XYZ file of C-alpha atoms in Angstrom:
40
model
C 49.821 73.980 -63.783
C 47.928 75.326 -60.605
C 45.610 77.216 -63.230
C 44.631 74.278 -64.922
C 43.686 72.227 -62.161
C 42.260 74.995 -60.674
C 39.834 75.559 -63.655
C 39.693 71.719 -63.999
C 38.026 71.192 -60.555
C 36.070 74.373 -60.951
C 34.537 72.813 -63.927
C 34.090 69.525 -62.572
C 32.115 71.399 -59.606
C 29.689 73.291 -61.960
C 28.864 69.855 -63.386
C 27.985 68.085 -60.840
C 26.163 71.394 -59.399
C 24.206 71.527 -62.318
C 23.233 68.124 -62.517
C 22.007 67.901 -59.244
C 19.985 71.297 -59.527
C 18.653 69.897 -62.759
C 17.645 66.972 -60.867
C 15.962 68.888 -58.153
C 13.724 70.740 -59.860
C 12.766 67.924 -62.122
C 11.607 66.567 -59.133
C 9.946 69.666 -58.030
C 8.189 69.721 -61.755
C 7.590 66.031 -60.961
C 5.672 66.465 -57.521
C 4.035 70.203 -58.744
C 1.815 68.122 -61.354
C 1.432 65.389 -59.404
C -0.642 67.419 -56.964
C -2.436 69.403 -59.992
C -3.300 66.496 -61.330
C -4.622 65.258 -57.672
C -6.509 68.635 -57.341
C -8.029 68.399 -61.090
């Protein structure tokens, strides 16, 4: 039972971790072009 909620919550971590990495460097991508396109 410990196990399972301990893989549970581990997953539920990795989610959310990945998500919100995903996020950041979307808005890294996002404000990279932004200045190319400023610079071009």
């Amino acid at each position: 039972m410990v196990i399972i909620f301990f893989c549970a919550s581990f997953f539920l971590i990795g989610i959310c971790f990945s998500t919100s990495f995903f996020e950041l460097c979307k808005n890294k991508n996002y404000k990279l072009t932004n200045k190319i396109e400023k610079e071009l």
